[in-house]
XYZ file of C-alpha atoms in Angstrom:
305
model
C 29.185 -7.173 6.949
C 29.341 -4.017 7.712
C 32.092 -4.305 10.646
C 29.734 -4.620 14.120
C 28.097 -1.759 12.060
C 24.070 -1.914 12.776
C 21.863 -0.658 9.174
C 19.895 2.103 9.920
C 16.416 1.326 10.748
C 13.900 3.164 8.707
C 10.511 3.408 11.359
C 7.324 3.750 9.442
C 5.200 6.381 12.410
C 7.415 9.048 11.755
C 7.559 9.015 8.159
C 3.918 8.055 7.641
C 2.935 11.030 10.191
C 4.698 13.331 7.565
C 2.281 11.693 4.641
C -0.700 12.437 6.500
C 0.538 16.099 7.349
C 0.903 16.688 4.077
C -2.146 15.177 3.173
C -4.208 17.040 6.257
C -2.978 20.230 4.540
C -4.036 19.413 1.283
C -7.161 18.777 2.089
C -8.198 21.657 3.872
C -7.654 23.154 0.830
C -10.734 21.929 -0.658
C -13.937 23.443 -0.573
C -15.361 20.271 1.652
C -13.045 17.100 3.278
C -13.001 14.603 1.253
C -15.338 11.993 2.519
C -14.053 8.113 2.705
C -16.408 5.304 2.577
C -15.067 2.037 3.573
C -17.445 -1.425 3.399
C -16.989 -4.589 5.516
C -18.911 -7.346 5.052
C -18.858 -9.952 8.275
C -17.197 -9.836 11.916
C -13.510 -11.377 10.608
C -12.014 -10.265 13.814
C -8.578 -8.634 11.261
C -11.331 -6.860 9.354
C -12.613 -5.393 12.108
C -9.108 -4.308 13.369
C -8.016 -3.182 10.232
C -11.328 -1.273 10.241
C -11.413 0.132 13.047
C -7.575 1.469 12.751
C -8.224 3.071 9.478
C -11.317 5.047 10.395
C -9.669 6.156 13.499
C -6.935 7.610 11.512
C -9.449 8.975 8.872
C -10.729 11.007 12.123
C -7.610 12.164 13.230
C -6.084 13.537 9.877
C -9.524 15.354 9.568
C -10.820 13.228 6.844
C -14.779 13.007 7.120
C -15.439 8.898 6.878
C -18.157 6.253 7.076
C -18.092 2.829 7.671
C -21.002 0.188 6.433
C -20.617 -3.055 8.436
C -22.525 -5.282 6.286
C -23.299 -9.144 7.737
C -21.820 -12.111 6.534
C -24.194 -13.562 4.571
C -24.907 -10.072 1.751
C -24.839 -10.994 -0.971
C -22.772 -10.129 -4.373
C -25.598 -8.523 -5.589
C -26.730 -6.067 -2.726
C -22.751 -5.268 -2.159
C -22.978 -4.171 -5.393
C -25.929 -2.039 -5.240
C -24.007 -0.344 -2.250
C -21.240 0.217 -4.519
C -23.136 1.664 -7.583
C -25.195 3.933 -4.955
C -21.314 5.068 -3.678
C -20.000 5.503 -6.861
C -23.090 7.976 -8.329
C -22.660 10.060 -4.468
C -20.748 12.809 -5.428
C -20.571 13.731 -1.570
C -18.426 10.253 -1.672
C -14.698 10.893 -2.581
C -13.426 7.582 -1.836
C -14.779 4.089 -1.767
C -12.568 1.202 -0.030
C -14.509 -2.365 -0.135
C -11.881 -4.230 2.875
C -10.278 -7.637 2.203
C -11.071 -10.850 2.002
C -14.504 -11.194 1.455
C -16.817 -13.972 1.911
C -17.019 -17.248 -0.095
C -20.163 -15.746 -1.841
C -18.629 -12.903 -3.063
C -16.601 -12.106 -6.121
C -13.382 -10.053 -5.206
C -12.831 -9.826 -9.084
C -16.783 -8.161 -9.504
C -16.390 -6.208 -6.413
C -12.897 -4.688 -7.172
C -14.225 -3.796 -11.344
C -17.213 -2.324 -9.642
C -16.195 0.573 -8.185
C -15.536 3.730 -9.210
C -11.446 4.747 -11.035
C -11.780 7.710 -9.621
C -12.706 6.292 -6.503
C -10.577 3.631 -6.109
C -8.447 4.509 -2.922
C -7.258 0.941 -2.600
C -5.518 1.405 -6.340
C -6.783 -1.936 -7.546
C -9.695 -1.178 -10.358
C -7.442 -2.381 -14.243
C -7.604 0.817 -15.162
C -5.896 1.863 -12.597
C -3.580 -0.636 -12.620
C -3.499 -0.119 -16.464
C -2.701 3.192 -16.297
C 0.538 2.796 -14.057
C 2.030 0.018 -16.205
C 1.926 2.798 -18.892
C 3.549 5.131 -16.569
C 1.412 7.744 -15.939
C -0.803 9.268 -12.721
C -3.006 7.227 -11.549
C -4.375 5.740 -7.942
C -1.926 3.326 -6.773
C -1.571 0.806 -4.074
C -1.043 1.777 -0.695
C 1.561 -0.314 0.491
C 3.604 -0.140 -3.109
C 2.592 3.817 -2.478
C 3.861 4.542 0.981
C 7.264 1.909 -0.085
C 8.232 4.830 -2.295
C 7.306 7.206 -0.220
C 9.527 6.081 2.633
C 12.094 5.453 0.450
C 12.350 8.855 -0.935
C 11.516 10.378 2.656
C 15.284 8.876 3.533
C 17.145 10.177 0.770
C 17.577 6.094 -1.268
C 18.896 6.593 -5.027
C 15.807 4.816 -6.960
C 16.792 6.145 -10.195
C 19.876 3.807 -12.171
C 19.660 1.343 -8.517
C 18.933 -2.659 -8.732
C 16.560 -3.536 -7.471
C 15.065 -6.657 -6.862
C 11.326 -7.655 -5.326
C 10.523 -11.096 -3.160
C 7.150 -11.962 -4.163
C 4.662 -11.108 -6.733
C 1.413 -10.486 -5.551
C -1.573 -7.892 -6.937
C -1.294 -6.240 -3.485
C 2.672 -5.520 -3.515
C 5.264 -7.186 -5.342
C 3.706 -6.465 -9.190
C 2.428 -2.620 -8.821
C 5.880 -1.854 -6.565
C 7.631 -3.566 -9.638
C 5.637 -0.760 -11.613
C 6.846 1.908 -9.411
C 10.445 1.385 -9.071
C 10.239 1.167 -13.116
C 8.733 4.403 -13.418
C 10.929 5.205 -11.134
C 14.342 4.668 -13.201
C 14.932 1.358 -10.988
C 16.255 -1.905 -12.916
C 13.752 -4.273 -11.201
C 13.439 -7.916 -11.320
C 10.593 -9.817 -9.641
C 11.981 -12.682 -7.901
C 9.536 -15.751 -6.846
C 8.968 -19.187 -5.487
C 10.182 -20.666 -8.455
C 13.195 -18.705 -8.650
C 16.223 -20.534 -9.311
C 19.216 -19.826 -6.715
C 17.051 -17.116 -5.104
C 20.170 -15.765 -2.956
C 22.399 -14.905 -6.160
C 19.477 -12.540 -6.950
C 18.587 -10.571 -4.285
C 22.722 -10.423 -3.447
C 22.751 -7.725 -6.302
C 20.214 -5.350 -5.309
C 21.203 -2.079 -3.739
C 17.132 -2.062 -2.402
C 15.785 -5.599 -1.471
C 11.890 -5.804 -0.818
C 10.734 -9.189 1.168
C 7.078 -9.703 0.325
C 6.804 -13.756 0.454
C 4.599 -13.884 3.348
C 7.625 -16.173 4.248
C 9.025 -15.677 8.174
C 12.779 -15.529 7.849
C 13.241 -15.963 4.070
C 15.219 -13.244 3.446
C 19.164 -14.534 5.718
C 22.277 -12.613 5.576
C 24.431 -14.506 2.966
C 21.441 -13.556 0.514
C 22.480 -9.335 1.249
C 24.199 -7.107 -0.617
C 26.248 -5.531 2.264
C 24.824 -1.904 2.357
C 21.932 -2.406 0.537
C 18.574 -0.641 1.849
C 16.161 -4.165 2.685
C 12.367 -3.182 3.040
C 10.369 -6.230 5.394
C 6.894 -6.012 3.600
C 6.378 -9.647 5.598
C 3.632 -9.305 8.900
C 4.038 -13.224 10.311
C 2.290 -14.249 13.205
C 4.577 -16.976 14.550
C 4.173 -19.244 17.987
C 7.067 -19.595 20.376
C 7.905 -21.968 21.972
C 6.377 -20.865 25.278
C 2.841 -20.481 23.494
C 3.290 -16.829 22.518
C 2.512 -15.301 19.354
C 4.311 -12.334 18.085
C 5.088 -11.058 14.321
C 7.818 -11.289 12.448
C 9.118 -10.105 8.945
C 10.334 -12.375 6.182
C 13.891 -10.447 6.493
C 15.458 -12.784 9.442
C 17.129 -10.208 12.191
C 20.251 -11.374 11.265
C 20.162 -9.575 8.195
C 20.934 -5.829 10.715
C 24.253 -6.535 10.557
C 24.571 -6.707 7.025
C 22.206 -4.354 5.380
C 22.858 -0.634 5.051
C 19.147 0.378 5.900
C 16.204 -1.707 7.180
C 12.418 -1.701 7.621
C 11.654 -2.981 11.251
C 8.492 -5.855 11.628
C 6.053 -5.034 13.558
C 6.480 -0.555 12.615
C 7.901 -0.445 9.507
C 5.560 -0.176 5.923
C 2.998 -1.381 8.015
C 2.136 2.774 9.360
C 2.871 3.557 5.582
C -0.319 1.558 3.993
C -2.460 3.530 6.102
C -1.240 6.751 5.819
C -1.193 6.037 1.782
C -4.849 5.145 1.694
C -5.777 8.624 3.362
C -2.881 10.669 1.049
C -5.162 8.215 -1.864
C -8.370 9.291 -0.579
C -7.018 13.576 -0.663
C -5.596 12.814 -4.139
C -8.784 11.286 -5.724
C -10.953 14.771 -3.764
C -8.351 16.781 -5.463
C -9.276 14.974 -9.378
C -12.765 14.953 -8.951
C -13.231 18.427 -7.594
C -10.906 19.651 -10.762
C -13.013 17.964 -12.877
C -16.148 18.942 -11.421
C -14.838 23.131 -11.324
C -12.706 22.254 -14.345
C -9.278 23.231 -13.041
C -5.921 22.460 -14.045
C -4.226 20.101 -11.207
C -0.819 20.183 -11.115
C 0.650 16.651 -10.098
C 1.502 15.993 -6.405
C 2.445 13.177 -3.875
C 4.249 10.235 -5.116
C 2.151 9.011 -7.675
C 2.805 12.189 -9.670
C 6.683 12.685 -9.226
C 7.124 9.053 -9.449
C 5.244 8.319 -13.400
C 7.214 11.105 -15.208
């Protein structure tokens, strides 16, 4: 235990604000403000809320943004045709298709169709491959945002033992690649891991991204460890009120050295990184069109070396 000393809380909003300020400054130096296009299919309430929030934040930073809200019955061919049009439009710098998609549309086909240079979600196989090869790439927003958060707070990654609980393609796997590129020793644990607590207790940096409320308890955490809670789980109290909780039990604050809250931790970093990715995509596209050599900037470039 930490002798009654609570963990330092790593709040996301101020760090996200710093990332957004940097993105806005870089965007202002481009010949035209970067343009993000968000495509939403159907009216899933969560998707509507997420898209509205992303578009609002893009406007606050000064990025141009367009939202295509397509009907629930949109066919895969119709969506792919729209993506093809956006791919060929030089005025569009970033394309994001909000997930999940209706059952008639294959997610993989859509993610593969987006031009890798405009893939601000970082899900295209070419970007995934570049990431695992240790080369600069557009990187999934939550993992890149976590790396920025760690760097902002001076958390030593090189040489650290990092354990990720969760092996999703959205967080666990790309985060493992980023941590490896930053010279951490990385273990990816999951639902089939034997004696999970024994594994997590080895971590200097512990990332919980399993989607299981309260999975990480105090006895599973090395005293003084940095704990990043990616989980966002809606639970209902005895009184019938719904609220959000993470994958980390609140009592972990009595053991950890640093801890992200839920909500208000990793979430703001994800949106900020999306907009930073959009600026980065615009910088790269401008460099190609003008034959200008562009130095590496931002989390991805720094950590890939």
